[in-house]
Each structure stands twice: as structure tokens, then as C-alpha cells.
Tab-separated table of C-alpha atoms and ligand atoms in Angstrom:
chain	number	residue	atom	x	y	z
A	1	MET	CA	0.000	0.000	0.000
A	2	GLN	CA	1.000	3.634	-0.303
A	3	ALA	CA	1.820	5.340	2.990
A	4	ALA	CA	3.387	8.566	4.196
A	5	VAL	CA	6.058	7.316	6.553
A	6	PHE	CA	7.607	9.604	9.173
A	7	GLU	CA	11.214	8.382	8.968
A	8	ASP	CA	13.014	11.027	10.945
A	9	ILE	CA	12.698	14.647	12.018
A	10	GLU	CA	11.946	16.724	8.879
A	11	LYS	CA	11.604	13.549	6.816
A	12	ILE	CA	8.328	12.061	5.617
A	13	ALA	CA	8.486	9.703	2.633
A	14	VAL	CA	5.463	8.680	0.585
A	15	LYS	CA	6.220	5.139	-0.459
A	16	GLU	CA	5.077	1.568	-0.902
A	17	VAL	CA	4.976	-0.434	2.352
A	18	GLU	CA	3.502	-3.809	3.345
A	19	THR	CA	-0.279	-3.730	3.729
A	20	PRO	CA	-0.953	-4.745	7.359
A	21	ILE	CA	-2.328	-8.236	7.996
A	22	VAL	CA	-5.442	-8.659	10.128
A	23	SER	CA	-5.158	-10.839	13.258
A	24	ASP	CA	-8.124	-12.635	14.856
A	25	ASP	CA	-8.874	-9.594	17.036
A	26	SER	CA	-8.042	-6.640	14.775
A	27	LEU	CA	-9.610	-5.088	11.718
A	28	LEU	CA	-8.478	-3.308	8.573
A	29	VAL	CA	-9.784	0.065	7.412
A	30	ARG	CA	-9.393	1.498	3.907
A	31	VAL	CA	-8.641	5.107	4.854
A	32	ARG	CA	-10.641	7.670	2.859
A	33	SER	CA	-9.870	10.832	4.817
A	34	CYS	CA	-7.292	11.850	7.380
A	35	ALA	CA	-7.248	15.474	8.495
A	36	VAL	CA	-3.984	17.211	9.341
A	37	CYS	CA	-3.557	18.264	12.982
A	38	GLY	CA	-1.098	20.823	14.298
A	39	SER	CA	0.430	18.014	16.332
A	40	ASP	CA	1.284	16.084	13.129
A	41	ILE	CA	3.362	19.047	12.056
A	42	ARG	CA	5.013	19.276	15.481
A	43	ILE	CA	5.958	15.585	15.208
A	44	TYR	CA	7.392	16.233	11.737
A	45	HIS	CA	9.582	19.099	12.980
A	46	TYR	CA	10.475	18.054	16.509
A	47	GLY	CA	9.661	14.367	16.880
A	48	ASN	CA	7.750	13.024	19.863
A	49	PRO	CA	8.840	10.525	22.535
A	50	ARG	CA	5.674	8.484	21.815
A	51	VAL	CA	6.427	8.211	18.087
A	52	LYS	CA	9.263	5.840	17.166
A	53	PRO	CA	10.172	6.227	13.484
A	54	PRO	CA	9.567	4.761	11.017
A	55	GLN	CA	5.880	5.335	11.767
A	56	ILE	CA	2.765	6.385	9.866
A	57	ILE	CA	1.251	9.385	11.647
A	58	GLY	CA	-2.207	11.003	11.345
A	59	HIS	CA	-5.056	10.567	13.848
A	60	GLU	CA	-8.190	12.307	12.473
A	61	ILE	CA	-9.406	9.366	10.434
A	62	ALA	CA	-12.403	8.074	8.492
A	63	GLY	CA	-12.762	5.132	6.133
A	64	ASP	CA	-14.339	1.772	5.376
A	65	VAL	CA	-13.881	-1.465	7.284
A	66	VAL	CA	-12.662	-3.916	4.640
A	67	GLU	CA	-11.678	-6.937	6.718
A	68	VAL	CA	-12.302	-8.082	10.285
A	69	GLY	CA	-10.579	-10.744	12.389
A	70	SER	CA	-12.492	-13.942	13.207
A	71	ARG	CA	-13.191	-12.834	16.791
A	72	VAL	CA	-14.297	-9.254	16.021
A	73	ARG	CA	-18.035	-8.775	16.634
A	74	ARG	CA	-18.501	-4.999	16.854
A	75	PHE	CA	-17.784	-4.262	13.181
A	76	LYS	CA	-18.166	-5.937	9.812
A	77	PRO	CA	-16.760	-5.309	6.339
A	78	GLY	CA	-18.577	-2.427	4.691
A	79	ASP	CA	-19.033	-0.419	7.909
A	80	ARG	CA	-18.075	3.223	7.498
A	81	VAL	CA	-16.076	4.229	10.567
A	82	ALA	CA	-14.424	7.269	12.103
A	83	VAL	CA	-11.357	6.685	14.258
A	84	GLY	CA	-10.094	9.180	16.826
A	85	ALA	CA	-6.744	9.612	18.513
A	86	ASP	CA	-6.509	8.701	22.200
A	87	VAL	CA	-6.676	4.971	22.879
A	88	PRO	CA	-7.377	3.923	26.477
A	89	CYS	CA	-5.389	0.891	27.662
A	90	GLY	CA	-8.565	-0.107	29.478
A	91	GLU	CA	-6.729	-1.266	32.583
A	92	CYS	CA	-4.914	1.561	34.374
A	93	ALA	CA	-6.615	3.543	37.135
A	94	PHE	CA	-7.445	6.452	34.807
A	95	CYS	CA	-8.920	4.265	32.086
A	96	ARG	CA	-10.987	2.431	34.703
A	97	ASP	CA	-12.289	5.818	35.820
A	98	GLY	CA	-13.341	6.629	32.256
A	99	ILE	CA	-10.649	9.195	31.540
A	100	GLY	CA	-8.661	7.278	28.962
A	101	ASN	CA	-7.119	10.488	27.594
A	102	ASN	CA	-5.222	10.554	30.915
A	103	CYS	CA	-4.151	6.922	30.496
A	104	ALA	CA	-0.873	6.015	32.190
A	105	ILE	CA	0.419	4.575	28.895
A	106	ASN	CA	-1.191	7.225	26.692
A	107	TYR	CA	-1.513	5.211	23.491
A	108	ALA	CA	-2.728	7.074	20.440
A	109	MET	CA	-3.362	6.486	16.770
A	110	GLY	CA	-0.510	7.905	14.721
A	111	TYR	CA	1.774	7.737	17.762
A	112	GLN	CA	2.445	4.226	19.122
A	113	PHE	CA	-0.140	2.804	16.696
A	114	PRO	CA	0.179	3.462	12.957
A	115	GLY	CA	-2.018	6.340	11.806
A	116	GLY	CA	-4.166	7.397	8.904
A	117	PHE	CA	-1.799	8.882	6.335
A	118	ALA	CA	-1.859	5.574	4.420
A	119	GLU	CA	-4.215	3.602	2.208
A	120	TYR	CA	-4.898	1.076	4.953
A	121	LEU	CA	-5.054	1.286	8.727
A	122	LEU	CA	-4.784	-1.724	11.021
A	123	VAL	CA	-7.037	-1.140	14.027
A	124	ASP	CA	-5.635	-2.744	17.179
A	125	PRO	CA	-7.883	-4.796	19.509
A	126	LEU	CA	-7.420	-2.115	22.205
A	127	VAL	CA	-8.974	0.442	19.862
A	128	ILE	CA	-11.831	-1.883	18.966
A	129	ASN	CA	-12.545	-2.700	22.625
A	130	TYR	CA	-11.918	0.610	24.397
A	131	GLY	CA	-11.038	3.195	21.818
A	132	PRO	CA	-12.551	5.903	19.711
A	133	ILE	CA	-13.958	3.983	16.733
A	134	HIS	CA	-17.556	4.658	15.773
A	135	ARG	CA	-19.843	4.128	12.805
A	136	ILE	CA	-20.273	7.238	10.690
A	137	PRO	CA	-23.839	8.594	10.578
A	138	ASP	CA	-25.311	8.161	7.063
A	139	ASN	CA	-25.533	11.879	6.345
A	140	LEU	CA	-21.806	12.537	6.886
A	141	ASP	CA	-19.120	11.912	4.297
A	142	TYR	CA	-15.603	10.739	5.190
A	143	ASP	CA	-14.068	14.229	5.242
A	144	GLU	CA	-16.764	15.430	7.636
A	145	ALA	CA	-16.394	12.369	9.864
A	146	ALA	CA	-12.628	12.929	10.161
A	147	ILE	CA	-13.421	16.287	11.796
A	148	ALA	CA	-15.011	14.431	14.732
A	149	GLU	CA	-11.559	13.971	16.298
A	150	PRO	CA	-10.633	17.660	16.746
A	151	LEU	CA	-14.250	18.433	17.670
A	152	ALA	CA	-14.076	15.761	20.382
A	153	CYS	CA	-11.031	17.537	21.846
A	154	CYS	CA	-13.016	20.797	21.876
A	155	ILE	CA	-15.892	19.057	23.656
A	156	ASN	CA	-13.473	17.736	26.274
A	157	GLY	CA	-11.983	21.210	26.747
A	158	LEU	CA	-15.281	23.018	27.174
A	159	GLU	CA	-16.768	20.312	29.389
A	160	LEU	CA	-13.788	20.680	31.714
A	161	SER	CA	-14.153	24.478	31.623
A	162	ARG	CA	-17.823	23.977	32.569
A	163	VAL	CA	-19.122	26.364	29.920
A	164	SER	CA	-22.750	27.005	30.803
A	165	LEU	CA	-25.810	29.110	30.104
A	166	GLY	CA	-25.114	32.822	29.947
A	167	ASP	CA	-21.329	32.600	30.044
A	168	ILE	CA	-19.036	34.936	28.187
A	169	VAL	CA	-16.256	32.902	26.605
A	170	VAL	CA	-12.965	34.253	25.249
A	171	ILE	CA	-10.929	32.098	22.894
A	172	ILE	CA	-7.395	33.139	21.996
A	173	GLY	CA	-6.591	31.861	18.503
A	174	ALA	CA	-8.918	31.616	15.486
A	175	GLY	CA	-7.463	28.507	13.881
A	176	PRO	CA	-9.809	25.644	13.054
A	177	VAL	CA	-9.879	24.491	16.669
A	178	GLY	CA	-10.487	27.984	18.073
A	179	CYS	CA	-13.360	28.565	15.641
A	180	MET	CA	-14.841	25.128	16.287
A	181	MET	CA	-14.646	25.784	19.988
A	182	ALA	CA	-16.364	29.140	19.534
A	183	GLU	CA	-19.353	27.513	17.815
A	184	LEU	CA	-19.412	24.745	20.406
A	185	ALA	CA	-19.429	27.296	23.250
A	186	LYS	CA	-22.549	28.889	21.723
A	187	ILE	CA	-24.266	25.490	21.552
A	188	MET	CA	-23.357	24.919	25.203
A	189	GLY	CA	-25.130	28.119	26.186
A	190	ALA	CA	-22.558	30.891	26.006
A	191	ARG	CA	-24.267	34.239	25.451
A	192	LYS	CA	-21.219	35.896	23.941
A	193	VAL	CA	-18.118	34.420	22.354
A	194	ILE	CA	-15.074	36.600	21.768
A	195	VAL	CA	-12.190	35.322	19.640
A	196	SER	CA	-8.830	37.026	19.349
A	197	GLN	CA	-6.353	36.387	16.548
A	198	ARG	CA	-3.078	37.866	15.322
A	199	SER	CA	-2.848	36.665	11.715
A	200	LYS	CA	-4.925	38.716	9.258
A	201	THR	CA	-5.727	35.791	6.926
A	202	ARG	CA	-7.009	33.740	9.825
A	203	LEU	CA	-9.075	36.660	11.063
A	204	GLU	CA	-10.706	36.975	7.653
A	205	MET	CA	-11.444	33.241	7.521
A	206	ALA	CA	-12.983	33.398	11.004
A	207	ARG	CA	-15.706	35.822	9.895
A	208	LYS	CA	-17.937	33.056	8.607
A	209	TYR	CA	-18.324	31.345	11.966
A	210	ASN	CA	-20.810	31.964	14.741
A	211	ILE	CA	-18.549	34.353	16.677
A	212	ASP	CA	-19.889	37.540	18.326
A	213	VAL	CA	-16.703	39.564	18.607
A	214	LEU	CA	-13.481	39.154	16.653
A	215	ILE	CA	-10.444	40.969	18.030
A	216	SER	CA	-7.544	41.748	15.736
A	217	ALA	CA	-4.771	41.269	18.270
A	218	THR	CA	-2.163	43.156	16.266
A	219	GLU	CA	-4.346	46.259	15.967
A	220	GLU	CA	-6.377	46.353	19.147
A	221	ASP	CA	-5.563	46.185	22.845
A	222	PHE	CA	-6.760	42.675	23.684
A	223	LYS	CA	-7.314	43.214	27.389
A	224	GLN	CA	-9.027	46.564	27.007
A	225	ARG	CA	-11.351	45.206	24.334
A	226	VAL	CA	-12.350	42.157	26.390
A	227	MET	CA	-13.021	44.372	29.398
A	228	GLU	CA	-15.253	46.623	27.264
A	229	GLU	CA	-17.151	43.613	25.990
A	230	THR	CA	-17.648	42.237	29.513
A	231	ASP	CA	-18.690	45.421	31.344
A	232	GLY	CA	-15.273	45.541	32.947
A	233	GLN	CA	-15.707	42.178	34.638
A	234	GLY	CA	-13.732	39.783	32.462
A	235	ALA	CA	-14.823	36.514	30.902
A	236	ASP	CA	-16.318	33.491	32.647
A	237	VAL	CA	-14.148	31.190	30.558
A	238	VAL	CA	-10.899	31.936	28.728
A	239	VAL	CA	-9.397	29.278	26.456
A	240	THR	CA	-5.987	29.363	24.787
A	241	ALA	CA	-6.295	27.847	21.316
A	242	ALA	CA	-2.933	29.154	20.149
A	243	SER	CA	0.287	27.400	20.975
A	244	SER	CA	2.033	30.369	22.561
A	245	LEU	CA	3.268	31.465	25.943
A	246	GLU	CA	1.941	34.936	25.245
A	247	ALA	CA	-1.580	33.571	24.767
A	248	GLN	CA	-1.361	31.866	28.152
A	249	ALA	CA	-0.118	35.031	29.850
A	250	GLN	CA	-2.870	37.095	28.194
A	251	ALA	CA	-5.568	34.635	29.194
A	252	ILE	CA	-4.944	35.257	32.878
A	253	THR	CA	-5.410	39.006	32.496
A	254	VAL	CA	-9.016	38.823	31.257
A	255	VAL	CA	-10.603	36.201	33.488
A	256	LYS	CA	-13.537	37.154	35.689
A	257	ASN	CA	-13.609	36.444	39.399
A	258	ARG	CA	-14.331	32.740	39.901
A	259	GLY	CA	-13.780	32.276	36.146
A	260	ARG	CA	-11.973	29.401	34.449
A	261	ILE	CA	-8.823	29.528	32.322
A	262	ASN	CA	-8.218	26.544	30.069
A	263	LEU	CA	-4.671	26.068	28.764
A	264	PHE	CA	-6.008	24.022	25.853
A	265	ALA	CA	-3.199	24.403	23.312
A	266	GLY	CA	0.057	22.770	24.325
A	267	LEU	CA	3.386	24.521	23.892
A	268	PRO	CA	6.293	23.231	21.806
A	269	ARG	CA	8.796	21.103	23.686
A	270	GLY	CA	11.453	23.211	25.376
A	271	SER	CA	9.268	26.330	25.699
A	272	ALA	CA	10.129	28.690	28.525
A	273	PRO	CA	7.969	28.234	31.641
A	274	LEU	CA	4.963	30.510	32.082
A	275	VAL	CA	5.587	33.400	34.467
A	276	LEU	CA	2.369	34.658	35.972
A	277	ASP	CA	1.121	37.016	38.617
A	278	SER	CA	-0.409	34.396	40.900
A	279	ASN	CA	-2.136	37.112	42.924
A	280	ILE	CA	-4.611	37.398	40.066
A	281	ILE	CA	-5.607	33.806	40.709
A	282	HIS	CA	-5.559	34.386	44.458
A	283	TYR	CA	-7.727	37.482	44.570
A	284	ARG	CA	-10.090	36.581	41.740
A	285	GLU	CA	-10.625	33.080	43.112
A	286	CYS	CA	-10.272	31.814	39.572
A	287	TYR	CA	-9.412	28.376	38.273
A	288	MET	CA	-6.688	27.413	35.869
A	289	HIS	CA	-6.754	24.005	34.230
A	290	GLY	CA	-5.702	22.186	31.110
A	291	SER	CA	-7.246	19.713	28.724
A	292	HIS	CA	-5.839	17.447	26.081
A	293	GLY	CA	-7.307	14.902	23.719
A	294	SER	CA	-10.669	13.333	24.359
A	295	VAL	CA	-12.386	10.150	25.470
A	296	PRO	CA	-14.359	7.831	23.148
A	297	ARG	CA	-17.709	9.146	24.447
A	298	GLN	CA	-16.742	12.620	23.226
A	299	HIS	CA	-15.693	11.302	19.817
A	300	ARG	CA	-19.103	9.649	19.451
A	301	MET	CA	-20.811	12.843	20.617
A	302	ALA	CA	-18.807	14.842	18.056
A	303	LEU	CA	-20.073	12.593	15.247
A	304	GLU	CA	-23.646	13.038	16.504
A	305	LEU	CA	-23.249	16.831	16.684
A	306	LEU	CA	-21.853	16.963	13.157
A	307	SER	CA	-24.645	14.711	11.947
A	308	SER	CA	-27.247	17.008	13.541
A	309	GLY	CA	-25.840	19.945	11.577
A	310	ARG	CA	-25.441	22.078	14.727
A	311	ILE	CA	-21.779	22.264	13.768
A	312	LYS	CA	-21.157	22.045	10.046
A	313	ALA	CA	-17.954	20.155	9.344
A	314	LYS	CA	-17.874	21.379	5.747
A	315	ASN	CA	-17.486	24.950	7.024
A	316	PHE	CA	-14.189	23.975	8.583
A	317	ILE	CA	-12.683	22.098	5.640
A	318	SER	CA	-10.695	24.358	3.336
A	319	HIS	CA	-8.413	22.032	1.356
A	320	ASN	CA	-8.071	18.431	0.153
A	321	PHE	CA	-4.834	16.806	-1.003
A	322	PRO	CA	-3.985	13.318	-2.266
A	323	LEU	CA	-1.517	11.337	-0.141
A	324	SER	CA	1.280	12.025	-2.632
A	325	GLN	CA	0.973	15.734	-1.791
A	326	ILE	CA	0.989	15.379	1.986
A	327	MET	CA	3.847	17.871	2.321
A	328	ASP	CA	1.710	20.466	0.526
A	329	ALA	CA	-1.068	19.692	2.980
A	330	PHE	CA	1.330	20.284	5.897
A	331	GLU	CA	2.553	23.501	4.304
A	332	THR	CA	-1.019	24.757	3.885
A	333	VAL	CA	-1.675	24.239	7.593
A	334	GLU	CA	1.639	25.639	8.709
A	335	SER	CA	1.371	28.805	6.634
A	336	ARG	CA	-2.136	29.337	8.090
A	337	GLN	CA	-3.597	29.545	4.604
A	338	GLY	CA	-6.279	26.981	5.396
A	339	MET	CA	-8.574	25.794	8.145
A	340	LYS	CA	-8.894	21.998	8.314
A	341	VAL	CA	-6.839	20.392	5.584
A	342	ILE	CA	-7.693	16.832	4.576
A	343	VAL	CA	-5.484	14.175	3.047
A	344	ASN	CA	-7.349	11.586	0.961
A	345	PRO	CA	-5.149	8.474	0.636
B	401	ZN	ZN1	-5.686	16.177	16.211
B	402	ZN	ZN1	-4.917	3.339	30.709
């Protein structure tokens, strides 16, 4: 089969590799769509301790089940399935508690398990038994279903931030995830969603989403503008959806008393530590937390939300590339020229 193989830092080769062979407990998916995630690009540039090259990366996946092992009961050939990223081991204390994204082993598709930038994907028994693999609702195509993975991460983030009726939510970063999160916050009851963004192209692209206030961070004073929009009180929830230390530092300055700050976007390895005025947290009695990945329930919920049309996946897809042009797909994401970019192997 054709696969994009991550062979080393700054080296991905599209080439012919062995098509995986199904065991009694695994199944084989013909991948139709695999969306590019910012983390794929970070792996390409910096590597990741959980990814041992050569490995096929990519974890926002949709395709067709083409073969199942003799003991697999949950799926059959012909099933259209979406596959997410985080795979619970099913046995550690966190997985037993239902928070498999906090799993002690932290398996993921496109990390320890081969990912979706290939014609075929072997789905491990752990994924079939505990992981994020769900049938695609009939009214979604493969590209749309692949979007369920990043949407699931947004659901996890906003659930942990306890976004609720009447909240004002600030999101720093208007990339695909920031914009998706903005629309999700509205569905969860936010009365006003404010999104701030530095890049002009991104800001323009963000205009089509259900966002109440867009702040051009290079032209306006972010803090002052948020305070104006919140009657001087700050936001109930502030989420960083940009991988920058500055975004994290800014987030703390606009949170309301008893508000929640979600450090959603991770920082590149080796980033300087965040320096913050902890008295803000002390006096405002606010909460600071993180979130990463999602659990299978949220991946299923994301598919249902997309199927309902409350969030329109098509609105977030800007480009498609064949597998042979995966580097162009990466470049499109990295240069911020697109929103979600899909590779179709
Ligand atoms: Zn992702
Ligand atoms: Zn576990």
C-alpha cells in the first residue's frame, strides 16, 4: 500500500509499504480521509517521545472497514467508521475511571499505533474494545467524519471548563480548533463568544463562523477590548487555542472572578515556563486548568453533533490533497492559509 512514513525529524516519505495483515482480534480500514492536525506538524519538525520512526502518523481518520478478524463482533466489512486519537489501555486507574485520555500509557493512533496517512489502517484490539472507533452517521461523508476527532477535543476542553448558560467565553486563537470551539461554546449556552487572533488571513477566515466579537490582536488592545465587551468584569471562561506562551499570559489578564482559564493548546517542547502574577488567581478566586485529547464518548458525541448539523464540518474544511501531496497539505496548515486540511489516501 501507499503510505506517508515519518522516517526522521523533517523527513516524511510517501512510499510503498507492506499492507498490514489482520489478526483474529483486529480489523483493517481502507482510509478515505485523514485530516492534518497541528500536532502532526510538530511531530514532523520536533519528533515526539511516543512516536518511534519509522511510523505512519495522522489521527483524524475516516474510512471503510474492509476486513475483520475472526473474533471481532462490533464491526463488519462495509461499515463506514471514524477513528479518533486517544486509545485507552482499558486497565490503568485512569482508564478504569473513564478518563482514557489521561491513560498512564497514553496510546494514540498515529503515535504508538500506525495512523491514517496511508491507504490502509490496522485497528488494534485495544482500539476496537476501548477506543474511539464509531460508525459514521449516514448523512456525513468521510471528510466530515474525520473532523469528529478535533471536535471531540473541543468538547473535552469546554466540558472541563464547565461552559454554561449565559457565560461569556474568550478564545485566543482563530485557527480551526479555536473557531470550532467558539461555535461549540454557543451550543453549550454561552451568550457571547469573543475570539482574538493575530494573523490577518485567519481573522478573515474566522468571519464566517458563529462568533460575536473578533479581536484583531495586532491592531487592538486585547485586554481593554475584552473588558469593554464584559462590562469591565472579564470573561467566565478563557481558552488558549494558540500554541504560545503569550496567549497563556494574556488569558490570565481577562478572566472574571471565579472564572476558568483553560490552557487548551500545548506549547512546543522546550518552551520557557509561564511566568504569571499568581495574585490574580488568588484574589479573583479563579481556576486554571488544562485539557488534552478526548475520550471515546466525546468522539461519538462529536459525530452526533456533526450529523445534527449544529456544527457544520464542511465549514471547517478548506483544502483536500492526495496522499502524494501530503507535504503540501502540511505547508497549507503551517502557513495558516487553510482551516482543516484533509489528506485523501
Ligand atoms: Zn488532532
Ligand atoms: Zn490506561
